[in-house]
XYZ file of C-alpha atoms in Angstrom:
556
model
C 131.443 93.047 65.820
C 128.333 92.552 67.695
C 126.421 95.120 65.793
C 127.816 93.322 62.439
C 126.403 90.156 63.884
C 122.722 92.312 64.943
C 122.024 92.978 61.208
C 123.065 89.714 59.460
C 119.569 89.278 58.845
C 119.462 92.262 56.635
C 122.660 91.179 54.714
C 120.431 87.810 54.387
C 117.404 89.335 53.073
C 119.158 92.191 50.845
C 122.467 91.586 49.495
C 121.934 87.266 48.867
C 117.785 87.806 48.598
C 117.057 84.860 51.172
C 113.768 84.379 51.903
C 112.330 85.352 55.247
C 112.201 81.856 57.222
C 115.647 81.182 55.241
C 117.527 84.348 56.845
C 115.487 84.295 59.927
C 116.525 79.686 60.284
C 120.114 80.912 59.545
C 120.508 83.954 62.254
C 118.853 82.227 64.824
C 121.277 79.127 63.886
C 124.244 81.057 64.313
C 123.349 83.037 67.558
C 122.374 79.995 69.514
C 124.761 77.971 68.201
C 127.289 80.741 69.311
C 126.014 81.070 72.725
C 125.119 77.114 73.267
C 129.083 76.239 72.553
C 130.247 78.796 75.181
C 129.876 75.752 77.891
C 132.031 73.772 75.804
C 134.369 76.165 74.986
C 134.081 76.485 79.509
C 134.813 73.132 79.635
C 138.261 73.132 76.914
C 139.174 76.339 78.832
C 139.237 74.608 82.488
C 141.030 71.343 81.566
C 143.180 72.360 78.645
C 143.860 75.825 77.225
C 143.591 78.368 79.695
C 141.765 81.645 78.731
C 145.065 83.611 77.154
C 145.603 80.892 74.173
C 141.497 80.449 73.683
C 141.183 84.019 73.208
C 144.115 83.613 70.912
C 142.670 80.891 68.646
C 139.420 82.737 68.781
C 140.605 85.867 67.365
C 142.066 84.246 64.778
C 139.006 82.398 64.106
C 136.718 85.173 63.970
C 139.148 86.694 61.544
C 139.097 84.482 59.325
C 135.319 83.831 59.414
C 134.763 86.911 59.086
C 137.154 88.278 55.966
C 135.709 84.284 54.009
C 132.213 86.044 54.814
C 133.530 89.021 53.375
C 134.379 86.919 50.124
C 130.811 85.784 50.143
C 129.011 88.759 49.389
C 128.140 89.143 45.606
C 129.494 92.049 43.422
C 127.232 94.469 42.098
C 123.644 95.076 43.083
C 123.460 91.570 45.137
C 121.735 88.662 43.524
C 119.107 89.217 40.819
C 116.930 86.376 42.792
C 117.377 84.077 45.560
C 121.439 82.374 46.069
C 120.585 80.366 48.727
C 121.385 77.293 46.323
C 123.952 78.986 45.168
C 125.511 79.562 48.481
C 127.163 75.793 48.949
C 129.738 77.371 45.944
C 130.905 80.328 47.992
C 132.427 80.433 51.373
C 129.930 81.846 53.625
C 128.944 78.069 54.887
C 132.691 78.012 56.250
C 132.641 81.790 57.201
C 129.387 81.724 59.457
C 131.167 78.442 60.678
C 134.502 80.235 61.811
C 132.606 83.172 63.051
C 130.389 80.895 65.447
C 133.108 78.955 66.818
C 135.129 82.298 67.262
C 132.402 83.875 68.880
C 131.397 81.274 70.950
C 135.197 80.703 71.740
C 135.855 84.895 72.752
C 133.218 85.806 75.304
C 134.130 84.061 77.953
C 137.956 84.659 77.567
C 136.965 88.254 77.183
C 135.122 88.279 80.277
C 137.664 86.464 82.428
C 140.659 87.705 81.400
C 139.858 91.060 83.040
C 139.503 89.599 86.213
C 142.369 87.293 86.196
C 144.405 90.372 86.001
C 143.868 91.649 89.575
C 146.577 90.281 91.771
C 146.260 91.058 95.595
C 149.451 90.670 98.015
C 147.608 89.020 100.839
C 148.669 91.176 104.217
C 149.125 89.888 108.087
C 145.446 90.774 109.767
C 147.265 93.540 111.707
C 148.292 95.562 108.658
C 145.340 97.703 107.178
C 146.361 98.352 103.913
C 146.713 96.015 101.174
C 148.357 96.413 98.100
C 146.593 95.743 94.435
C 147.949 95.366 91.130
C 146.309 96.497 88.350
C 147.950 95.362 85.150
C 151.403 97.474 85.421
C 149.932 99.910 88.000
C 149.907 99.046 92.266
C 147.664 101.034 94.219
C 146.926 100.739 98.327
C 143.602 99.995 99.637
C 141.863 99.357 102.377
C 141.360 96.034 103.481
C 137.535 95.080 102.441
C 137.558 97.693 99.500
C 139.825 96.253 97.418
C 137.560 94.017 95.322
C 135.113 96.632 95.328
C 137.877 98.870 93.774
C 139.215 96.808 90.909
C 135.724 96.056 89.865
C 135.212 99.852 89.332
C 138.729 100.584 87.633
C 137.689 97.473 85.057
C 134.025 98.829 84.763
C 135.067 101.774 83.590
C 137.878 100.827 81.396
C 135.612 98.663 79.886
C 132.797 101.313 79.155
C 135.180 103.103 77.574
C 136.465 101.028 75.346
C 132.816 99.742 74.882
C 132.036 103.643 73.720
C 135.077 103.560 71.526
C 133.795 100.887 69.876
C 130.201 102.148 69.303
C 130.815 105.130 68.156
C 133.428 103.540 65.295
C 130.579 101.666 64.396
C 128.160 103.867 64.476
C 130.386 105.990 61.641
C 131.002 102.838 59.846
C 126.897 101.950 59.696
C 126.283 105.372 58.228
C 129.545 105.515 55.495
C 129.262 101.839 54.538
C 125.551 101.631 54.290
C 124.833 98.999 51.953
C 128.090 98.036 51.436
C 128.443 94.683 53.636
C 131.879 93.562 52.256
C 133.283 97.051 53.755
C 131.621 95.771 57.010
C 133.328 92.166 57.548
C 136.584 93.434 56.586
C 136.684 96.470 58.673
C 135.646 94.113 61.787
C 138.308 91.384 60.711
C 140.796 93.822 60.610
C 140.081 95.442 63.643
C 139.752 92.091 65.654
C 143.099 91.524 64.210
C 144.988 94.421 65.027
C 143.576 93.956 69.096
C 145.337 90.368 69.104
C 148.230 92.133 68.123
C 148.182 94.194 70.602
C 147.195 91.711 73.449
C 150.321 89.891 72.115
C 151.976 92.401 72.638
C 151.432 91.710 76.972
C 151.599 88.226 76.330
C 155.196 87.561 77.781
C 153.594 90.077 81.401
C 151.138 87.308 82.190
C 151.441 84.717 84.828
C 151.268 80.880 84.514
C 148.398 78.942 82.857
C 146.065 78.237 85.769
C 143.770 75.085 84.958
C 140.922 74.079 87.187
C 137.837 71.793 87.540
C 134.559 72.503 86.304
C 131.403 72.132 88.540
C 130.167 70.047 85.429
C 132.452 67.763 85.152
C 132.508 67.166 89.201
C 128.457 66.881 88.509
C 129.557 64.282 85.928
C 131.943 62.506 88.010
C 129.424 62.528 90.795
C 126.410 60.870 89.407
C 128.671 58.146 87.649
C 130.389 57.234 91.667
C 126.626 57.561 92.994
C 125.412 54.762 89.713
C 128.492 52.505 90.302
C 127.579 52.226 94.647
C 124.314 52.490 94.629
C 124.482 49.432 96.269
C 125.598 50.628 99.589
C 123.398 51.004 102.576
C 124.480 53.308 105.354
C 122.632 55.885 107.772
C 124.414 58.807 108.963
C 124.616 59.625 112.745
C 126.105 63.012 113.215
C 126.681 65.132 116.125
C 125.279 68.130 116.371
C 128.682 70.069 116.219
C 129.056 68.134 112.784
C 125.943 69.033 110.688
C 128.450 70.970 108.447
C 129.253 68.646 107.420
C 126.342 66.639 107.021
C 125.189 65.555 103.694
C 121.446 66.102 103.358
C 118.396 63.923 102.720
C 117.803 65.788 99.489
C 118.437 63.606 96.554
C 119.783 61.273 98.916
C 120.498 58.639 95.865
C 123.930 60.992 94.890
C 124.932 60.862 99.446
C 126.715 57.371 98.069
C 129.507 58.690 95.699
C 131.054 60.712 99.048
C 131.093 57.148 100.957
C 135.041 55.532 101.206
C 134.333 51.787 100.819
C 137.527 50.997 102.569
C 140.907 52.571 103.709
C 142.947 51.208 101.168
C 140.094 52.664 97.999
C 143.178 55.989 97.965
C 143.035 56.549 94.369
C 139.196 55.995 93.944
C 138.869 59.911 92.851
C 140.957 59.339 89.967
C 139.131 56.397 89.178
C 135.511 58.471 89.103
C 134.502 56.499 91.718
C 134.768 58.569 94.862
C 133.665 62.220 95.954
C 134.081 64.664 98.627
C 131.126 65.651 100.726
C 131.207 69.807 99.357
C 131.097 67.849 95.316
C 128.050 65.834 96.026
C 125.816 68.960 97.128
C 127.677 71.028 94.565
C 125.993 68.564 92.135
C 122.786 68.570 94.328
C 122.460 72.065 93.642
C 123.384 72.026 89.983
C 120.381 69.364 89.542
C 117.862 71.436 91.650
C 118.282 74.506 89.428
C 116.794 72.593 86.324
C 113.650 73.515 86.685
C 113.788 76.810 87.363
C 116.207 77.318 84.546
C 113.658 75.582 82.021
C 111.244 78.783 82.190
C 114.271 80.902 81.473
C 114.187 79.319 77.511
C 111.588 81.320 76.885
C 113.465 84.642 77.461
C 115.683 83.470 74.657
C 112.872 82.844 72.768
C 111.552 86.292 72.226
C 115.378 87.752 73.001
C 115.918 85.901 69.284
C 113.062 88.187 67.502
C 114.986 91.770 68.307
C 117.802 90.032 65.481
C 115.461 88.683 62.794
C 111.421 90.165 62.650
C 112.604 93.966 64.337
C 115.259 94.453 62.137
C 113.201 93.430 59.131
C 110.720 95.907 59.840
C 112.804 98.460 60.223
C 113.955 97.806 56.735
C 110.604 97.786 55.686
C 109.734 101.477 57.139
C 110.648 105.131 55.522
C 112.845 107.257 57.021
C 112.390 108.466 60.813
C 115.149 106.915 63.188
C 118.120 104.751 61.824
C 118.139 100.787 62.804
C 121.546 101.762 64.707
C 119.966 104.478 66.643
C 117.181 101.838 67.437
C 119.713 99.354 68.443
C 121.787 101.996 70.662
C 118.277 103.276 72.561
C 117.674 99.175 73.401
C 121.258 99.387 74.940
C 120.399 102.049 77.094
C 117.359 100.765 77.982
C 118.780 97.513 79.012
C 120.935 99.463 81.313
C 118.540 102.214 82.783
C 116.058 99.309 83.565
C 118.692 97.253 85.419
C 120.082 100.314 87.164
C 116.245 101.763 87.940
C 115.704 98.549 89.491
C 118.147 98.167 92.158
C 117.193 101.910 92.870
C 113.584 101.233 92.991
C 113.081 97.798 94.284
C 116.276 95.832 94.522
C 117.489 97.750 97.689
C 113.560 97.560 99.586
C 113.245 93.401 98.416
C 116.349 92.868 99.897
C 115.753 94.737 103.227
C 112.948 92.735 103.363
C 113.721 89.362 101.759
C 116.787 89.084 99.961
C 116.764 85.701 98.699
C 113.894 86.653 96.778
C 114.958 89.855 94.479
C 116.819 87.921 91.942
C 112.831 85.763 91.500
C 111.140 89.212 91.630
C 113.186 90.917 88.796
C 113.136 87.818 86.628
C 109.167 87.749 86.823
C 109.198 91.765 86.101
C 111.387 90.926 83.006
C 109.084 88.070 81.303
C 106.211 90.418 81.865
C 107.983 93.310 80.274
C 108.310 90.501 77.508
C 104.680 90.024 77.004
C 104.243 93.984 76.149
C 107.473 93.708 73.964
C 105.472 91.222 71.919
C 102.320 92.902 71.951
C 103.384 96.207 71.250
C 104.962 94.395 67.908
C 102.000 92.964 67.080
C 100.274 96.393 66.881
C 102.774 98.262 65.283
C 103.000 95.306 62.588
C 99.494 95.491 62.282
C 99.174 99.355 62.039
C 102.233 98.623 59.061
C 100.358 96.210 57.272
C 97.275 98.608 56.924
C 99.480 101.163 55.797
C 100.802 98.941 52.958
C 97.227 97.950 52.179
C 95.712 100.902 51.941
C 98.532 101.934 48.869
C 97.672 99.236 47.521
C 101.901 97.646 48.148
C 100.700 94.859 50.532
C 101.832 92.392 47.571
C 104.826 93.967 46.904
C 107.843 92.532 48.512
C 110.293 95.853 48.173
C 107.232 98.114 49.276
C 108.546 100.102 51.851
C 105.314 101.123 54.050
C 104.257 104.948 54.219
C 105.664 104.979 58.529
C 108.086 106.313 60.671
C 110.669 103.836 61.598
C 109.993 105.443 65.420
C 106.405 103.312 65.588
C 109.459 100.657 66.660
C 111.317 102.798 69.256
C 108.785 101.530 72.154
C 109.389 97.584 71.374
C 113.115 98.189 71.284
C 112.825 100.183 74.346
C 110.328 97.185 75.924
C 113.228 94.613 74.464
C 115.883 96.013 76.310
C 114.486 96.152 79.280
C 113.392 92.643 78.988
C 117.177 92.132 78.637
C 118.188 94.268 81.396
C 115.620 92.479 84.113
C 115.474 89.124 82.977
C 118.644 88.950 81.328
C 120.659 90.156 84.258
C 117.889 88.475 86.840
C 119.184 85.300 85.453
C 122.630 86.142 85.703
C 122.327 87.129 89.043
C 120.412 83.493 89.905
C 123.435 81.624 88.570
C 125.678 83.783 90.160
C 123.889 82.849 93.574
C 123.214 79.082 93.032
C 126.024 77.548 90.511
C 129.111 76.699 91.809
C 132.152 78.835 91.151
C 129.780 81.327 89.495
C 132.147 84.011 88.804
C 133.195 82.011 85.864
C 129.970 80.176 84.715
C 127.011 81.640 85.514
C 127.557 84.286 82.436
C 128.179 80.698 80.445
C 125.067 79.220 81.798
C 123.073 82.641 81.249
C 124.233 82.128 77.115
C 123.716 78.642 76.640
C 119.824 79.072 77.498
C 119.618 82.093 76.095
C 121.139 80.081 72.884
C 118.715 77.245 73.325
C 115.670 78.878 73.567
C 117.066 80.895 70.431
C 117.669 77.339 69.089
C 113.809 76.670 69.667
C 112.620 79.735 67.886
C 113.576 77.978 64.589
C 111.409 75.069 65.663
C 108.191 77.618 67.033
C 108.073 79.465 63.910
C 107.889 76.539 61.854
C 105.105 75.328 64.226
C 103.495 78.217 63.550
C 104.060 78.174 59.914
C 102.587 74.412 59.653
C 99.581 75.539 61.907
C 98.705 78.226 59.613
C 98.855 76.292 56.296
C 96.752 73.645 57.981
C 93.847 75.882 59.769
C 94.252 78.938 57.255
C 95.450 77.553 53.898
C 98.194 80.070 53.878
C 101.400 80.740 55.447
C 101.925 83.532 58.188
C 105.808 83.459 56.976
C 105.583 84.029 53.054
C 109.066 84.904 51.166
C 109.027 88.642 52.652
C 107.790 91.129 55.799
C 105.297 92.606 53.510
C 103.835 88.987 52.279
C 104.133 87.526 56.159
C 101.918 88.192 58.918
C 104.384 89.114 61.154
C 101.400 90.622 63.809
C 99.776 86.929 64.044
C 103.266 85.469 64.940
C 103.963 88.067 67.461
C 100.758 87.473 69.017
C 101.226 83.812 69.140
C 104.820 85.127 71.147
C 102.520 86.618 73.437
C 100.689 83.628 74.402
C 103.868 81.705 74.955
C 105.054 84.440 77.056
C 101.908 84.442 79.299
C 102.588 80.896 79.446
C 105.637 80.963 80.756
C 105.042 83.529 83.268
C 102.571 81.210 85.123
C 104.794 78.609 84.734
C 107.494 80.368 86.582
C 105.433 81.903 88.713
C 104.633 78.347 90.340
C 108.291 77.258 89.811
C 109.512 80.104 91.758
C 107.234 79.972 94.127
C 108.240 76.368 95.185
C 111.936 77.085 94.750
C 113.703 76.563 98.032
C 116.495 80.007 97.997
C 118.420 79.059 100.629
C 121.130 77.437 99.167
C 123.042 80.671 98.334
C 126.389 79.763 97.406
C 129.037 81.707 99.503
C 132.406 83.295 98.724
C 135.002 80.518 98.123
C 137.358 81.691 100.628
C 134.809 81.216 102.923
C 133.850 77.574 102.294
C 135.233 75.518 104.848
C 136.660 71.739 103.819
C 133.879 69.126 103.866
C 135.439 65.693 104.601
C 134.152 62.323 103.009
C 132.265 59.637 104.345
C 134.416 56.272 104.702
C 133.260 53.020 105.258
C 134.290 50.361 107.879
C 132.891 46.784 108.156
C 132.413 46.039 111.427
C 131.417 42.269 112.881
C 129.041 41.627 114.728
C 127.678 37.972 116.325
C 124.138 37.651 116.993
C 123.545 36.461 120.923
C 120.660 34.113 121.303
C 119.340 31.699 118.729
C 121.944 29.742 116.749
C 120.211 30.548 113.760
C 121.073 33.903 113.996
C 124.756 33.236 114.965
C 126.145 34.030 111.863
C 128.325 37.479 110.836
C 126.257 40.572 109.898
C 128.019 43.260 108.174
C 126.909 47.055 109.273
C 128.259 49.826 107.354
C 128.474 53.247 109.579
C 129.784 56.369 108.520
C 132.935 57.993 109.630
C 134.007 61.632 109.115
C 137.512 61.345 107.052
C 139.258 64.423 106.373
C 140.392 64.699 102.756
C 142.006 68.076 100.982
């Protein structure tokens, strides 16, 4: 499915004729919308559906997305000229609809689901072994190794399934060539037939297990810090009590964690009270905004490997297939991850931990800036190609090149993805509450948005050049665009960014490293007593002053 979703653009441009900024609006639509719904779909997960029915409705939502898509696709040659009018009287509008919702609503069931799995029978502390369940299967390991253990037995049963996948694909890209309709039914059908089979473990699962989500505690949080703002209170801790301490940071949100009296019990429910661990939970949430601002631009040029790469490639005479391109940015995503922690991930975090997850985020969004420029060259070196036959004005020209001029901007664009992609991951997973479950969600909805804001920079850049050049850079094909002045205009936004985050990062405090939730200890709230006190001296000043102090309560 993913390498379906990879070459919509080419199903835009060839089998309905789009235009370029047409097919390039609508797949950069559809992929951030996909990713950008994923917190959403977070959020419906936590408080109402659990992940086994989501990933339920999902399938069945990509299905049919996918086979109405199918139903889309004109008979014959494709259209004779453009059917994007014509496009409101078929069903792709309510296909691509179905398939973004699906998508958006599968990943993250996908991702958990895997993990929910793993059961461990928790053992006295004088017993060594523990014992670990592994779907049907029970296996005895050490105590400490255990996690360690089921995260290899899923890692590989996910590769291979993963290679199963890719290689059926693979086959599918070379027999079905041109013939897209073959493609969405042969994914529907396939998506299909693994529901069935999940079904088919459906009754061996445990109990729906809902839970909160650090967003809506950050929610809850600010709207009990607005509605007692009011209060006025100083905190006097010991020093055996600075655990549980609220600190001076963003000391506006200390109020929502402050009991206003003894009888204010059902204040939570109410959204008007907090627990101590909530409020910094919500401090930290807030103090990652900046720092996740610079990370929109990695979506940003993430968005051009599915639009102005695969274009080209269709533009370009024989040498290596598209797929083949899109396989060698796969591995390159994962060699440049894995040659990182063997290269510098291990000596950063001998030195300075806190800082490798910064380090390898910089190295990505500079590996960025040559994924942009090598584009621009290779587009460049294209166009000349096209000129010098004399096709530049044709739009079905293919140019006189080797499809392998693009093998080193794939290989520079997955290892963009593979430092900065998993460097972002990793920062979520570090400084976002319960990040097992969203800092992959967090990691997409960026990703999405700055994909979102691609649509918006290109059409920027297409009202800049109409207005300084009186001409567009984006004309109604590759070989009428100037795809090397856009990419180089990607290149300065890049460079951008990267000072940017370099002075973001720089200032970013990293010690707030979220820690293992079974090792969180309970963090009591605040309550407040009103305590009398009669001034001695002057009668003026014999009246009643109220003093609020702060008292450690313990709550659960």
């Amino acid at each position: 499915m993913t390498l379906v979703l990879l070459n919509l653009s080419s199903f835009l441009t060839d089998s309905l004729n789009l235009k370029l900024k047409e097919a390039t609006t609508i797949v950069n639509l559809q992929e951030g919308l996909r990713n950008m719904l994923q917190i959403y779909v977070a959020l419906c997960i936590d408080a109402y559906l659990g992940y086994r029915w989501m990933l339920i409705l999902s399938s069945l939502l990509y299905s049919a997305g996918l086979f109405l898509l199918a139903l889309s696709v004109p008979g014959g040659e494709g259209c004779p000229s453009n059917c994007f009018k014509e496009l409101k009287h078929t069903s792709f509008w309510e296909g691509l609809t179905l398939v973004v919702v699906g998508g958006a609503a599968q990943v993250i069931p996908l991702y958990a689901l895997s993990f929910e799995q793993t059961r461990v029978a928790k053992s006295p502390e004088d017993c060594e072994p523990a014992r670990v369940q592994v779907g049907c299967f029970r296996f005895r390991v050490k105590i400490g190794g255990w996690r360690y253990f089921l995260q290899k037995v899923i890692r590989w049963l996910l590769f291979v399934f993963l290679i199963m996948g890719s290689l059926t694909s693979v086959f599918c890209f070379f027999f079905y060539y041109d013939a897209w309709q073959q493609r969405f039914v042969q994914s529907a059908v396939a998506i299909f037939i693994g529901l069935l089979w999940f079904l088919c473990g459906f009754p061996f699962f445990g109990p729906r297990r809902l839970q909160p989500s650090p967003l809506s505690i950050m929610l809850r949080t600010l709207i009990a810090a607005w509605r007692k703002r009011h209060l006025k209170y100083q905190i006097n801790l010991d020093e055996e009590d600075q655990n549980h301490s609220l600190t001076d940071h963003l000391e506006l949100l200390n109020s929502a964690a402050v009991k206003e009296s003894p009888a204010d019990d059902n204040l939570r429910t109410r959204w008007r009270l907090c627990t101590v661990t909530e409020v910094e939970q919500t401090k930290l949430l807030l103090d990652i905004i900046p720092m996740s601002a610079t990370f929109i631009v990695y979506g940003m040029v993430k968005s051009l490997g599915n639009t102005f790469f695969i274009e080209q490639a269709d533009t370009m005479h024989g040498g290596t297939p598209l797929v083949l391109l899109q396989l060698i940015q796969l591995i390159s995503k994962s060699a440049a991850n894995k040659g990182y922690k063997m290269v510098l991930g291990k000596r950063i975090q001998r030195i300075k931990r806190r800082y490798s997850d910064g380090v390898k985020i910089g190295i990505g969004m500079l590996t960025s800036i040559l994924c942009c420029a090598v584009a621009s060259q290779v587009e460049s070196k294209r166009l000349k190609a096209l000129k010098k036959k004399g096709l530049l004005d044709n739009p079905e020209a293919k140019a006189p090149m080797s499809t392998s001029w693009l093998l080193l901007q794939f290989i520079f664009l997955g290892a963009m993805e593979g430092l900065a992609g998993d460097g972002i991951l990793n920062f979520f997973g570090h400084y976002v509450p319960d990040s097992r479950r969203y800092a992959p969600v967090f990691t997409s909805s960026l990703t999405g948005f700055g994909t979102i804001l691609s649509i918006g920079f290109i059409a920027i850049i297409d009202y800049y050049s109409r207005f300084r050049y009186k001409e567009s850079w984006i004309g109604e094909s590759v070989n009428e665009s100037r795809l090397d002045l856009i990419y180089r205009a990607y290149v300065m936004l890049a460079v951008l960014n990267c000072f940017i985050y370099a002075y973001v990062a720089s200032s970013y405090s990293y010690d707030n490293i979220i820690g293992r939730p079974e090792n969180e200890q309970e963090i009591p709230v605040l309550e407040v007593q009103q305590q009398q006190e009669t001034a001695v001296g002057d009668q003026q000043n014999k009246q009643e002053q109220e003093e609020y102090q702060l008292q450690r309560m313990p709550v659960r």
